[in-house]
Amino acid sequence: MKTVVYPGSFDPCTNGHLDIIARAAKLADKVIVAVLVNSSKTPLFTAEERVALLKTAVSAYDNVEVQAFSGLLVDFMKMVDSTVIIKGIRAVSDFEYEFQMALTNHTLFPEIETLFIPSGKDYMFLSSSIVKEIAKYGGSLEGLVPDALIPVINKRCHP
Ligand code: PNS
């Protein structure tokens, strides 16, 4: 598989996201992690901050790059010349929304296929929202996000 795109809000990225990135990086020649706007969410970190956190987290991978984009995912796909979207699925509750997005993107750009990777079993419960909630009340983020990101997330969530 050539270039695949792993899109999301990544506000902030978690070890669950990084598990999907690591597994996608084994399948594809190149993985582009795309920080996009989810209009139903108000992010805590700016797009630039989310890109910087992701870049720190994926620095060990030669075939992973991180970009931000503020338009439609299909337009980003065309811009980077990729037709494969990677999404992680944690539970049945994720499925309806992800299925809707996959069909929408396929309708907008029929060459696009979305491939779902099941979440790692250790990360079934994990989300960016849970990370922010734990940090807000001073809980430990160990094992939930890369160690290097913990001070940055704590500072923003629990100043
Ligand atoms: O991590 P998230 O918030 O579930 O990611 C959702 C995201 C950002 C991938 C999705 O909202 C998205 O693709 N946003 C870009 C705009 C777009 O193309 N929307 C889908 C068609 S309406």
Short mmCIF file of N, CA and C and ligand atoms in Angstrom, two decimals:
data_model
loop_
_atom_site.label_atom_id
_atom_site.label_comp_id
_atom_site.label_asym_id
_atom_site.label_seq_id
_atom_site.Cartn_x
_atom_site.Cartn_y
_atom_site.Cartn_z
N MET A 1 0.84 -1.19 0.00
CA MET A 1 0.00 0.00 0.00
C MET A 1 0.88 1.24 0.00
N LYS A 2 0.51 2.22 -0.80
CA LYS A 2 1.37 3.40 -0.92
C LYS A 2 1.11 4.37 0.24
N THR A 3 0.55 5.52 -0.09
CA THR A 3 0.34 6.52 0.98
C THR A 3 -1.07 6.40 1.55
N VAL A 4 -1.17 6.33 2.87
CA VAL A 4 -2.48 6.33 3.52
C VAL A 4 -2.57 7.56 4.42
N VAL A 5 -3.81 7.97 4.68
CA VAL A 5 -4.03 9.15 5.52
C VAL A 5 -4.81 8.73 6.76
N TYR A 6 -4.30 9.13 7.92
CA TYR A 6 -4.99 8.87 9.19
C TYR A 6 -5.48 10.22 9.71
N PRO A 7 -6.79 10.53 9.51
CA PRO A 7 -7.29 11.84 9.91
C PRO A 7 -7.90 11.84 11.30
N GLY A 8 -7.95 13.01 11.91
CA GLY A 8 -8.61 13.12 13.21
C GLY A 8 -8.42 14.50 13.79
N SER A 9 -9.01 14.67 14.99
CA SER A 9 -8.84 15.94 15.71
C SER A 9 -7.55 15.91 16.53
N PHE A 10 -7.25 14.78 17.13
CA PHE A 10 -6.01 14.60 17.91
C PHE A 10 -5.84 15.72 18.94
N ASP A 11 -6.85 15.90 19.78
CA ASP A 11 -6.86 17.04 20.72
C ASP A 11 -6.82 16.60 22.18
N PRO A 12 -5.76 16.02 22.69
CA PRO A 12 -4.48 15.74 22.05
C PRO A 12 -4.45 14.29 21.57
N CYS A 13 -3.34 13.91 20.89
CA CYS A 13 -3.17 12.50 20.51
C CYS A 13 -2.97 11.66 21.77
N THR A 14 -3.42 10.41 21.68
CA THR A 14 -3.31 9.49 22.81
C THR A 14 -2.49 8.26 22.38
N ASN A 15 -2.21 7.39 23.34
CA ASN A 15 -1.51 6.15 22.98
C ASN A 15 -2.38 5.25 22.10
N GLY A 16 -3.69 5.45 22.16
CA GLY A 16 -4.59 4.71 21.25
C GLY A 16 -4.37 5.15 19.81
N HIS A 17 -4.28 6.46 19.59
CA HIS A 17 -3.97 6.97 18.24
C HIS A 17 -2.60 6.44 17.79
N LEU A 18 -1.64 6.48 18.70
CA LEU A 18 -0.27 6.10 18.32
C LEU A 18 -0.17 4.61 17.99
N ASP A 19 -1.00 3.80 18.65
CA ASP A 19 -1.06 2.38 18.33
C ASP A 19 -1.56 2.18 16.89
N ILE A 20 -2.58 2.94 16.52
CA ILE A 20 -3.10 2.85 15.13
C ILE A 20 -2.04 3.32 14.14
N ILE A 21 -1.35 4.41 14.47
CA ILE A 21 -0.30 4.94 13.58
C ILE A 21 0.80 3.89 13.39
N ALA A 22 1.22 3.27 14.48
CA ALA A 22 2.31 2.28 14.41
C ALA A 22 1.89 1.11 13.52
N ARG A 23 0.64 0.68 13.65
CA ARG A 23 0.17 -0.47 12.86
C ARG A 23 -0.02 -0.07 11.39
N ALA A 24 -0.50 1.15 11.15
CA ALA A 24 -0.65 1.62 9.76
C ALA A 24 0.73 1.77 9.11
N ALA A 25 1.71 2.19 9.88
CA ALA A 25 3.07 2.41 9.34
C ALA A 25 3.71 1.10 8.89
N LYS A 26 3.21 -0.03 9.43
CA LYS A 26 3.72 -1.34 8.98
C LYS A 26 3.05 -1.78 7.68
N LEU A 27 1.82 -1.28 7.45
CA LEU A 27 1.06 -1.69 6.27
C LEU A 27 1.36 -0.84 5.04
N ALA A 28 1.66 0.43 5.28
CA ALA A 28 1.76 1.39 4.16
C ALA A 28 3.20 1.87 4.00
N ASP A 29 3.50 2.34 2.78
CA ASP A 29 4.83 2.93 2.56
C ASP A 29 4.94 4.24 3.35
N LYS A 30 3.83 4.98 3.35
CA LYS A 30 3.86 6.27 4.04
C LYS A 30 2.51 6.53 4.71
N VAL A 31 2.54 7.06 5.93
CA VAL A 31 1.32 7.43 6.65
C VAL A 31 1.35 8.95 6.87
N ILE A 32 0.30 9.61 6.41
CA ILE A 32 0.18 11.04 6.70
C ILE A 32 -0.90 11.19 7.77
N VAL A 33 -0.49 11.69 8.93
CA VAL A 33 -1.45 11.96 10.00
C VAL A 33 -1.98 13.36 9.75
N ALA A 34 -3.30 13.47 9.53
CA ALA A 34 -3.90 14.75 9.14
C ALA A 34 -4.73 15.31 10.29
N VAL A 35 -4.29 16.46 10.79
CA VAL A 35 -5.03 17.15 11.85
C VAL A 35 -6.07 18.04 11.17
N LEU A 36 -7.34 17.65 11.32
CA LEU A 36 -8.43 18.34 10.62
C LEU A 36 -9.39 18.97 11.61
N VAL A 37 -10.31 19.77 11.06
CA VAL A 37 -11.32 20.42 11.90
C VAL A 37 -12.54 19.52 11.99
N ASN A 38 -12.95 19.22 13.23
CA ASN A 38 -14.24 18.56 13.45
C ASN A 38 -15.17 19.67 13.94
N SER A 39 -16.11 20.07 13.08
CA SER A 39 -16.89 21.27 13.40
C SER A 39 -17.81 21.06 14.60
N SER A 40 -17.98 19.83 15.08
CA SER A 40 -18.81 19.62 16.26
C SER A 40 -17.99 19.67 17.56
N LYS A 41 -16.68 19.92 17.46
CA LYS A 41 -15.83 19.97 18.66
C LYS A 41 -15.14 21.33 18.78
N THR A 42 -14.94 21.77 20.04
CA THR A 42 -14.15 22.98 20.29
C THR A 42 -12.82 22.53 20.87
N PRO A 43 -11.75 22.64 20.08
CA PRO A 43 -10.48 22.07 20.55
C PRO A 43 -9.84 22.85 21.69
N LEU A 44 -9.09 22.12 22.50
CA LEU A 44 -8.32 22.74 23.59
C LEU A 44 -6.98 23.25 23.07
N PHE A 45 -6.40 22.48 22.15
CA PHE A 45 -5.11 22.85 21.57
C PHE A 45 -5.34 23.38 20.15
N THR A 46 -4.54 24.37 19.73
CA THR A 46 -4.65 24.85 18.36
C THR A 46 -4.17 23.75 17.41
N ALA A 47 -4.49 23.90 16.14
CA ALA A 47 -4.05 22.90 15.15
C ALA A 47 -2.52 22.81 15.16
N GLU A 48 -1.85 23.95 15.27
CA GLU A 48 -0.38 23.96 15.28
C GLU A 48 0.15 23.20 16.49
N GLU A 49 -0.50 23.41 17.64
CA GLU A 49 -0.06 22.70 18.86
C GLU A 49 -0.29 21.20 18.71
N ARG A 50 -1.42 20.82 18.11
CA ARG A 50 -1.71 19.39 17.94
C ARG A 50 -0.71 18.74 16.99
N VAL A 51 -0.34 19.49 15.95
CA VAL A 51 0.67 18.97 15.02
C VAL A 51 2.00 18.80 15.76
N ALA A 52 2.37 19.79 16.57
CA ALA A 52 3.65 19.72 17.29
C ALA A 52 3.66 18.53 18.26
N LEU A 53 2.55 18.29 18.96
CA LEU A 53 2.48 17.15 19.88
C LEU A 53 2.62 15.84 19.11
N LEU A 54 1.91 15.75 17.98
CA LEU A 54 1.98 14.52 17.16
C LEU A 54 3.39 14.31 16.62
N LYS A 55 4.02 15.41 16.16
CA LYS A 55 5.37 15.27 15.59
C LYS A 55 6.33 14.74 16.65
N THR A 56 6.19 15.21 17.87
CA THR A 56 7.03 14.68 18.96
C THR A 56 6.77 13.19 19.14
N ALA A 57 5.49 12.82 19.10
CA ALA A 57 5.10 11.43 19.38
C ALA A 57 5.50 10.46 18.28
N VAL A 58 5.60 10.93 17.02
CA VAL A 58 5.89 10.00 15.90
C VAL A 58 7.32 10.16 15.38
N SER A 59 8.16 10.85 16.14
CA SER A 59 9.50 11.18 15.63
C SER A 59 10.34 9.93 15.32
N ALA A 60 9.99 8.79 15.91
CA ALA A 60 10.78 7.58 15.68
C ALA A 60 10.45 6.90 14.34
N TYR A 61 9.36 7.29 13.72
CA TYR A 61 8.95 6.62 12.47
C TYR A 61 9.44 7.39 11.25
N ASP A 62 10.16 6.69 10.36
CA ASP A 62 10.67 7.34 9.14
C ASP A 62 9.56 7.61 8.14
N ASN A 63 8.50 6.79 8.17
CA ASN A 63 7.48 6.87 7.11
C ASN A 63 6.17 7.50 7.59
N VAL A 64 6.25 8.29 8.67
CA VAL A 64 5.05 8.98 9.16
C VAL A 64 5.29 10.48 9.15
N GLU A 65 4.36 11.22 8.54
CA GLU A 65 4.45 12.67 8.63
C GLU A 65 3.13 13.24 9.12
N VAL A 66 3.18 14.48 9.59
CA VAL A 66 2.00 15.10 10.20
C VAL A 66 1.72 16.42 9.49
N GLN A 67 0.45 16.62 9.13
CA GLN A 67 0.08 17.89 8.49
C GLN A 67 -1.26 18.36 9.06
N ALA A 68 -1.49 19.67 8.99
CA ALA A 68 -2.80 20.22 9.36
C ALA A 68 -3.49 20.70 8.09
N PHE A 69 -4.85 20.61 8.10
CA PHE A 69 -5.61 21.05 6.94
C PHE A 69 -6.96 21.52 7.46
N SER A 70 -7.48 22.62 6.87
CA SER A 70 -8.72 23.15 7.45
C SER A 70 -9.95 22.95 6.54
N GLY A 71 -9.80 22.17 5.47
CA GLY A 71 -10.95 21.95 4.58
C GLY A 71 -11.51 20.55 4.72
N LEU A 72 -12.15 20.09 3.63
CA LEU A 72 -12.72 18.74 3.60
C LEU A 72 -11.60 17.70 3.51
N LEU A 73 -11.82 16.58 4.16
CA LEU A 73 -10.84 15.49 4.09
C LEU A 73 -10.61 15.05 2.64
N VAL A 74 -11.68 15.00 1.84
CA VAL A 74 -11.50 14.53 0.45
C VAL A 74 -10.58 15.47 -0.33
N ASP A 75 -10.64 16.77 -0.02
CA ASP A 75 -9.74 17.72 -0.71
C ASP A 75 -8.30 17.51 -0.27
N PHE A 76 -8.13 17.18 1.02
CA PHE A 76 -6.77 16.86 1.50
C PHE A 76 -6.26 15.61 0.80
N MET A 77 -7.14 14.60 0.65
CA MET A 77 -6.74 13.35 -0.01
C MET A 77 -6.25 13.62 -1.43
N LYS A 78 -6.99 14.49 -2.13
CA LYS A 78 -6.59 14.83 -3.51
C LYS A 78 -5.25 15.56 -3.49
N MET A 79 -5.09 16.47 -2.54
CA MET A 79 -3.86 17.28 -2.46
C MET A 79 -2.63 16.40 -2.24
N VAL A 80 -2.76 15.36 -1.41
CA VAL A 80 -1.60 14.50 -1.12
C VAL A 80 -1.57 13.25 -2.00
N ASP A 81 -2.54 13.16 -2.92
CA ASP A 81 -2.59 12.07 -3.90
C ASP A 81 -2.70 10.70 -3.22
N SER A 82 -3.65 10.61 -2.30
CA SER A 82 -3.92 9.32 -1.62
C SER A 82 -5.40 8.99 -1.74
N THR A 83 -5.71 7.69 -1.78
CA THR A 83 -7.12 7.28 -1.84
C THR A 83 -7.50 6.37 -0.66
N VAL A 84 -6.61 6.25 0.30
CA VAL A 84 -6.89 5.34 1.43
C VAL A 84 -6.90 6.11 2.76
N ILE A 85 -8.06 6.06 3.41
CA ILE A 85 -8.22 6.66 4.73
C ILE A 85 -8.15 5.54 5.77
N ILE A 86 -7.37 5.75 6.81
CA ILE A 86 -7.31 4.79 7.92
C ILE A 86 -8.06 5.37 9.10
N LYS A 87 -8.94 4.58 9.70
CA LYS A 87 -9.61 5.02 10.93
C LYS A 87 -9.52 3.88 11.96
N GLY A 88 -9.42 4.27 13.21
CA GLY A 88 -9.45 3.28 14.29
C GLY A 88 -10.88 3.16 14.80
N ILE A 89 -11.25 1.95 15.16
CA ILE A 89 -12.61 1.72 15.70
C ILE A 89 -12.45 1.11 17.09
N ARG A 90 -13.02 1.78 18.10
CA ARG A 90 -12.89 1.25 19.47
C ARG A 90 -14.02 0.30 19.84
N ALA A 91 -15.22 0.66 19.47
CA ALA A 91 -16.37 -0.15 19.91
C ALA A 91 -17.51 0.09 18.95
N VAL A 92 -18.59 -0.63 19.16
CA VAL A 92 -19.76 -0.49 18.29
C VAL A 92 -20.22 0.97 18.26
N SER A 93 -20.05 1.66 19.40
CA SER A 93 -20.49 3.05 19.49
C SER A 93 -19.77 3.96 18.50
N ASP A 94 -18.54 3.62 18.13
CA ASP A 94 -17.82 4.41 17.12
C ASP A 94 -18.34 4.15 15.72
N PHE A 95 -18.94 2.98 15.54
CA PHE A 95 -19.14 2.48 14.18
C PHE A 95 -20.10 3.33 13.35
N GLU A 96 -21.22 3.74 13.96
CA GLU A 96 -22.25 4.44 13.19
C GLU A 96 -21.69 5.74 12.60
N TYR A 97 -20.99 6.50 13.43
CA TYR A 97 -20.40 7.77 13.00
C TYR A 97 -19.32 7.53 11.94
N GLU A 98 -18.48 6.56 12.18
CA GLU A 98 -17.38 6.29 11.25
C GLU A 98 -17.91 5.77 9.90
N PHE A 99 -18.97 4.97 9.98
CA PHE A 99 -19.59 4.44 8.77
C PHE A 99 -20.18 5.59 7.94
N GLN A 100 -20.84 6.52 8.64
CA GLN A 100 -21.41 7.70 7.97
C GLN A 100 -20.31 8.51 7.28
N MET A 101 -19.19 8.73 8.00
CA MET A 101 -18.07 9.51 7.44
C MET A 101 -17.48 8.78 6.22
N ALA A 102 -17.32 7.46 6.35
CA ALA A 102 -16.73 6.67 5.26
C ALA A 102 -17.61 6.77 4.01
N LEU A 103 -18.93 6.65 4.18
CA LEU A 103 -19.84 6.73 3.03
C LEU A 103 -19.87 8.13 2.45
N THR A 104 -19.80 9.15 3.33
CA THR A 104 -19.79 10.54 2.86
C THR A 104 -18.54 10.79 2.01
N ASN A 105 -17.39 10.37 2.53
CA ASN A 105 -16.15 10.61 1.80
C ASN A 105 -16.12 9.83 0.48
N HIS A 106 -16.67 8.62 0.50
CA HIS A 106 -16.72 7.80 -0.72
C HIS A 106 -17.66 8.44 -1.76
N THR A 107 -18.75 9.05 -1.26
CA THR A 107 -19.70 9.71 -2.16
C THR A 107 -19.07 10.96 -2.78
N LEU A 108 -18.34 11.71 -1.95
CA LEU A 108 -17.71 12.94 -2.45
C LEU A 108 -16.56 12.65 -3.42
N PHE A 109 -15.91 11.50 -3.21
CA PHE A 109 -14.72 11.16 -4.01
C PHE A 109 -14.68 9.62 -4.09
N PRO A 110 -15.37 9.04 -5.11
CA PRO A 110 -15.59 7.58 -5.15
C PRO A 110 -14.33 6.72 -5.16
N GLU A 111 -13.19 7.28 -5.50
CA GLU A 111 -11.97 6.45 -5.46
C GLU A 111 -11.50 6.18 -4.04
N ILE A 112 -12.02 6.93 -3.12
CA ILE A 112 -11.56 6.80 -1.72
C ILE A 112 -12.16 5.58 -1.03
N GLU A 113 -11.30 4.84 -0.34
CA GLU A 113 -11.76 3.75 0.52
C GLU A 113 -11.29 4.04 1.95
N THR A 114 -12.15 3.69 2.90
CA THR A 114 -11.78 3.83 4.31
C THR A 114 -11.51 2.44 4.87
N LEU A 115 -10.34 2.26 5.45
CA LEU A 115 -10.00 0.99 6.09
C LEU A 115 -10.04 1.18 7.60
N PHE A 116 -10.78 0.30 8.28
CA PHE A 116 -10.91 0.38 9.73
C PHE A 116 -9.93 -0.58 10.40
N ILE A 117 -9.18 -0.06 11.36
CA ILE A 117 -8.29 -0.90 12.17
C ILE A 117 -8.89 -0.97 13.57
N PRO A 118 -9.11 -2.18 14.08
CA PRO A 118 -9.69 -2.26 15.42
C PRO A 118 -8.70 -1.73 16.46
N SER A 119 -9.22 -0.99 17.40
CA SER A 119 -8.39 -0.44 18.47
C SER A 119 -7.63 -1.56 19.20
N GLY A 120 -6.43 -1.24 19.67
CA GLY A 120 -5.72 -2.18 20.53
C GLY A 120 -6.56 -2.42 21.78
N LYS A 121 -6.53 -3.66 22.30
CA LYS A 121 -7.43 -3.97 23.43
C LYS A 121 -7.13 -3.13 24.67
N ASP A 122 -5.89 -2.67 24.78
CA ASP A 122 -5.54 -1.84 25.94
C ASP A 122 -6.06 -0.41 25.82
N TYR A 123 -6.56 -0.07 24.63
CA TYR A 123 -6.96 1.33 24.40
C TYR A 123 -8.43 1.47 24.04
N MET A 124 -9.20 0.41 24.27
CA MET A 124 -10.62 0.42 23.91
C MET A 124 -11.37 1.58 24.58
N PHE A 125 -10.94 1.92 25.78
CA PHE A 125 -11.65 2.93 26.58
C PHE A 125 -11.12 4.34 26.36
N LEU A 126 -9.99 4.44 25.68
CA LEU A 126 -9.22 5.69 25.69
C LEU A 126 -9.69 6.67 24.62
N SER A 127 -9.78 7.94 25.00
CA SER A 127 -10.13 8.99 24.04
C SER A 127 -9.42 10.28 24.46
N SER A 128 -9.35 11.22 23.56
CA SER A 128 -8.76 12.53 23.90
C SER A 128 -9.58 13.19 25.02
N SER A 129 -10.90 13.02 24.99
CA SER A 129 -11.75 13.63 26.02
C SER A 129 -11.44 13.05 27.39
N ILE A 130 -11.23 11.73 27.45
CA ILE A 130 -10.91 11.10 28.74
C ILE A 130 -9.57 11.62 29.26
N VAL A 131 -8.60 11.76 28.35
CA VAL A 131 -7.28 12.27 28.74
C VAL A 131 -7.42 13.68 29.35
N LYS A 132 -8.22 14.54 28.69
CA LYS A 132 -8.39 15.92 29.18
C LYS A 132 -9.11 15.93 30.53
N GLU A 133 -10.08 15.03 30.67
CA GLU A 133 -10.84 14.96 31.94
C GLU A 133 -9.91 14.53 33.09
N ILE A 134 -9.09 13.52 32.85
CA ILE A 134 -8.16 13.05 33.89
C ILE A 134 -7.18 14.16 34.26
N ALA A 135 -6.62 14.82 33.22
CA ALA A 135 -5.64 15.88 33.47
C ALA A 135 -6.27 17.04 34.23
N LYS A 136 -7.50 17.37 33.88
CA LYS A 136 -8.19 18.50 34.51
C LYS A 136 -8.27 18.34 36.03
N TYR A 137 -8.48 17.09 36.47
CA TYR A 137 -8.63 16.84 37.90
C TYR A 137 -7.35 16.30 38.54
N GLY A 138 -6.23 16.44 37.82
CA GLY A 138 -4.94 16.11 38.42
C GLY A 138 -4.60 14.64 38.46
N GLY A 139 -5.29 13.82 37.67
CA GLY A 139 -4.98 12.38 37.64
C GLY A 139 -3.75 12.10 36.80
N SER A 140 -3.26 10.86 36.90
CA SER A 140 -2.03 10.49 36.17
C SER A 140 -2.35 10.10 34.72
N LEU A 141 -1.54 10.63 33.81
CA LEU A 141 -1.71 10.30 32.39
C LEU A 141 -0.73 9.21 31.94
N GLU A 142 -0.02 8.63 32.89
CA GLU A 142 0.98 7.62 32.54
C GLU A 142 0.32 6.45 31.80
N GLY A 143 0.89 6.07 30.67
CA GLY A 143 0.36 4.95 29.89
C GLY A 143 -0.77 5.35 28.96
N LEU A 144 -1.28 6.58 29.11
CA LEU A 144 -2.41 7.01 28.28
C LEU A 144 -1.97 7.87 27.10
N VAL A 145 -0.88 8.62 27.31
CA VAL A 145 -0.29 9.44 26.25
C VAL A 145 1.22 9.25 26.33
N PRO A 146 1.96 9.59 25.27
CA PRO A 146 3.42 9.46 25.36
C PRO A 146 3.96 10.30 26.52
N ASP A 147 4.97 9.76 27.22
CA ASP A 147 5.52 10.45 28.40
C ASP A 147 5.91 11.89 28.11
N ALA A 148 6.48 12.11 26.92
CA ALA A 148 6.98 13.45 26.58
C ALA A 148 5.86 14.49 26.50
N LEU A 149 4.62 14.02 26.29
CA LEU A 149 3.51 14.97 26.15
C LEU A 149 2.83 15.29 27.48
N ILE A 150 3.09 14.49 28.50
CA ILE A 150 2.35 14.62 29.76
C ILE A 150 2.46 16.03 30.36
N PRO A 151 3.69 16.61 30.47
CA PRO A 151 3.77 17.95 31.07
C PRO A 151 3.00 19.01 30.27
N VAL A 152 3.05 18.90 28.95
CA VAL A 152 2.36 19.90 28.10
C VAL A 152 0.85 19.81 28.30
N ILE A 153 0.33 18.58 28.31
CA ILE A 153 -1.12 18.39 28.47
C ILE A 153 -1.56 18.82 29.87
N ASN A 154 -0.77 18.43 30.87
CA ASN A 154 -1.13 18.82 32.24
C ASN A 154 -1.16 20.33 32.40
N LYS A 155 -0.18 20.99 31.80
CA LYS A 155 -0.09 22.45 31.94
C LYS A 155 -1.33 23.13 31.34
N ARG A 156 -1.81 22.61 30.21
CA ARG A 156 -2.97 23.22 29.56
C ARG A 156 -4.28 22.88 30.29
N CYS A 157 -4.38 21.65 30.77
CA CYS A 157 -5.65 21.20 31.37
C CYS A 157 -5.76 21.55 32.84
N HIS A 158 -4.62 21.66 33.50
CA HIS A 158 -4.64 21.80 34.98
C HIS A 158 -3.56 22.82 35.35
N PRO A 159 -3.73 24.09 34.87
CA PRO A 159 -2.62 25.05 35.03
C PRO A 159 -2.36 25.41 36.50
O1 PNS B 1 -10.98 12.60 15.71
P1 PNS B 1 -12.31 12.99 15.13
O2 PNS B 1 -12.83 14.28 15.73
O3 PNS B 1 -13.33 11.88 15.20
O4 PNS B 1 -12.03 13.25 13.56
C1 PNS B 1 -13.09 13.66 12.71
C2 PNS B 1 -12.51 14.34 11.46
C3 PNS B 1 -11.68 15.57 11.88
C4 PNS B 1 -11.66 13.35 10.69
C5 PNS B 1 -13.73 14.79 10.58
O5 PNS B 1 -14.53 15.70 11.30
C6 PNS B 1 -13.27 15.41 9.25
O6 PNS B 1 -12.97 14.69 8.31
N1 PNS B 1 -13.24 16.77 9.21
C7 PNS B 1 -12.87 17.51 7.99
C8 PNS B 1 -14.12 18.02 7.27
C9 PNS B 1 -14.77 16.87 6.51
O7 PNS B 1 -14.24 16.41 5.51
N2 PNS B 1 -15.90 16.34 7.05
C10 PNS B 1 -16.51 15.14 6.52
C11 PNS B 1 -17.46 15.38 5.41
S1 PNS B 1 -18.84 16.39 5.87
#
